[in-house]
PDB file of C-alpha atoms in Angstrom:
ATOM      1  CA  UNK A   1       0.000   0.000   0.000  1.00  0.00           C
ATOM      2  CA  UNK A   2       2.639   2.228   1.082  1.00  0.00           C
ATOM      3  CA  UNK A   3       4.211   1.767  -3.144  1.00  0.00           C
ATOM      4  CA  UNK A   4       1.092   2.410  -4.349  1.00  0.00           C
ATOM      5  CA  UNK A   5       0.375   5.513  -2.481  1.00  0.00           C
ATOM      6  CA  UNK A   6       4.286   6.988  -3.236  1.00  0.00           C
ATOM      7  CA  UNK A   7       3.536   6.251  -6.944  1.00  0.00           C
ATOM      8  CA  UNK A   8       0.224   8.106  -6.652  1.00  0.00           C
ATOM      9  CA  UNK A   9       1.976  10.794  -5.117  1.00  0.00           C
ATOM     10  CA  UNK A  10       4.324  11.076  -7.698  1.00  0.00           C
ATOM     11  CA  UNK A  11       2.314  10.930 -10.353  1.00  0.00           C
ATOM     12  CA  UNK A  12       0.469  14.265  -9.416  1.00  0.00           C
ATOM     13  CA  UNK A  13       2.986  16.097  -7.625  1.00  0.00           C
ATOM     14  CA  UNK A  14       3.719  18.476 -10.888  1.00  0.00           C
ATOM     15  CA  UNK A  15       0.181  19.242 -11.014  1.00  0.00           C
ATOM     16  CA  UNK A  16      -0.494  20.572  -7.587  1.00  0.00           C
ATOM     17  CA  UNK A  17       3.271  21.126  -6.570  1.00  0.00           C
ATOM     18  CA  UNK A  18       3.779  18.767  -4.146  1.00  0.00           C
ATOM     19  CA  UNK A  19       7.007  18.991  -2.545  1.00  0.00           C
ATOM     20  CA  UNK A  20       6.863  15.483   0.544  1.00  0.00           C
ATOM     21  CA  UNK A  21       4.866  13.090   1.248  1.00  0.00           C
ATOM     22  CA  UNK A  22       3.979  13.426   5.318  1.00  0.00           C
ATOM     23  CA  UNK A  23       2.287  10.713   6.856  1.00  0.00           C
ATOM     24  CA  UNK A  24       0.912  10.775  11.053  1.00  0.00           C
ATOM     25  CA  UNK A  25       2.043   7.750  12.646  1.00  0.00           C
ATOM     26  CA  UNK A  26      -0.136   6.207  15.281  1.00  0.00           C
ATOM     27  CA  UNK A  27       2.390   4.595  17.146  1.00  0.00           C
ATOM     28  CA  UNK A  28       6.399   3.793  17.808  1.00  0.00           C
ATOM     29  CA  UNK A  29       5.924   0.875  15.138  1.00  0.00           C
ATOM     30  CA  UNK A  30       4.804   2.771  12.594  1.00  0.00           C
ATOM     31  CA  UNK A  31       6.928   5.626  12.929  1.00  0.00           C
ATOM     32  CA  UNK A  32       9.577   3.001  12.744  1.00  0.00           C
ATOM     33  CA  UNK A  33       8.121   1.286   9.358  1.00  0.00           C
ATOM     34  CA  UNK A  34       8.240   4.885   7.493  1.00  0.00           C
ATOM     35  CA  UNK A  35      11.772   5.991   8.844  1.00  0.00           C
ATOM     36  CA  UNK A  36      12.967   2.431   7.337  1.00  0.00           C
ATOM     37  CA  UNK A  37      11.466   3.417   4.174  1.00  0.00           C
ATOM     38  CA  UNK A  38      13.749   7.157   4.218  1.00  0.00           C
ATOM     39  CA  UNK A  39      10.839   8.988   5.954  1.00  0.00           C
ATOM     40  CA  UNK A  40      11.971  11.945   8.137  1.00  0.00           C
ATOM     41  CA  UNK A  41      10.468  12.685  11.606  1.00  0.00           C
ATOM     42  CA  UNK A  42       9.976  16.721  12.106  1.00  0.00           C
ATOM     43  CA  UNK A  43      12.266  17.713  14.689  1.00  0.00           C
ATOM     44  CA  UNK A  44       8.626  19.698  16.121  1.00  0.00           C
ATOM     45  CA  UNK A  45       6.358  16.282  15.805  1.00  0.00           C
ATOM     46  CA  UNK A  46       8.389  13.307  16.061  1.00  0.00           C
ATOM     47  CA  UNK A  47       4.920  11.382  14.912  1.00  0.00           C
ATOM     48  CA  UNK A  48       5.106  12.738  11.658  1.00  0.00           C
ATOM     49  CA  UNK A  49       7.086  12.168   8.998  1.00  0.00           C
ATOM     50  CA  UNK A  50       8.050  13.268   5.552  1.00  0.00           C
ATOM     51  CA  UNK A  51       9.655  12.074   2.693  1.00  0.00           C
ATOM     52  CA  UNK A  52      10.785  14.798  -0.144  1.00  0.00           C
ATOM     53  CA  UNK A  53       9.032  14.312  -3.759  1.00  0.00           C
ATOM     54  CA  UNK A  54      12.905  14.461  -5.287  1.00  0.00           C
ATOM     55  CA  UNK A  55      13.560  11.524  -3.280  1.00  0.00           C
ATOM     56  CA  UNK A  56      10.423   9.482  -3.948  1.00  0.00           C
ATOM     57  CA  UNK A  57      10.897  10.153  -7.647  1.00  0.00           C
ATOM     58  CA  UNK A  58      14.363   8.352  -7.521  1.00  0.00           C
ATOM     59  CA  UNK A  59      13.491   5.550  -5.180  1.00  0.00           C
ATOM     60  CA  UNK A  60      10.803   4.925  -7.861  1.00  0.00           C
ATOM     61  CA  UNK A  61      13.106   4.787 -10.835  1.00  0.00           C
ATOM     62  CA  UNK A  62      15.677   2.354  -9.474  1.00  0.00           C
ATOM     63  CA  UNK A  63      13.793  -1.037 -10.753  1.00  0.00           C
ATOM     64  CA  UNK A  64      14.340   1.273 -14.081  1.00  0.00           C
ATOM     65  CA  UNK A  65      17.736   2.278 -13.975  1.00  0.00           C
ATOM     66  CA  UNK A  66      18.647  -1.149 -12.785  1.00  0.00           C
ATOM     67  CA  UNK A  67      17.479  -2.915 -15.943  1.00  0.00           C
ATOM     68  CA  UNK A  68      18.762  -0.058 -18.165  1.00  0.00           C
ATOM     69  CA  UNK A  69      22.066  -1.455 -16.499  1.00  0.00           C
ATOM     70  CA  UNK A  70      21.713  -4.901 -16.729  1.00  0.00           C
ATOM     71  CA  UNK A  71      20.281  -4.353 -20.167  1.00  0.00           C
ATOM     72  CA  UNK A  72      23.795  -2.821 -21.189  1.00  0.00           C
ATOM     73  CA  UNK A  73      25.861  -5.617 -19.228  1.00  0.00           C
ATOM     74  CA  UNK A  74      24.275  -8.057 -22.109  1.00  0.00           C
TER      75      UNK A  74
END
């Protein structure tokens, strides 16, 4: 769920200039799930997180670049 929402988020960011993701976390465990996915905790609201566009965007084009690569190591 968490993929599908960064790819929705992605794919309208240009039109209303989004800039992060930020998610609430209801609890320690989920604040811990979205740090180990590069989420950020503001330093005002530990329980909420953010995660730039810029960095969702590349995260999202690895699988991509990676067989682009392996594609030229053939």
């Amino acid at each position: 769920m968490l993929l599908d929402a960064l790819h929705r988020s992605l794919a309208h960011a240009e039109q209303i200039a989004a800039m992060a993701v930020v998610v609430d976390a209801k609890d320690e465990n989920a604040a811990s799930f979205y740090r180990h996915y590069g989420f950020v905790p503001l330093q005002t609201q530990p329980s909420r997180l953010f995660i730039a566009m810029r960095l969702v965007a590349r995260l999202l084009a690895w699988p991509a670049n990676l067989a682009r690569c392996i594609n030229l190591a053939i």
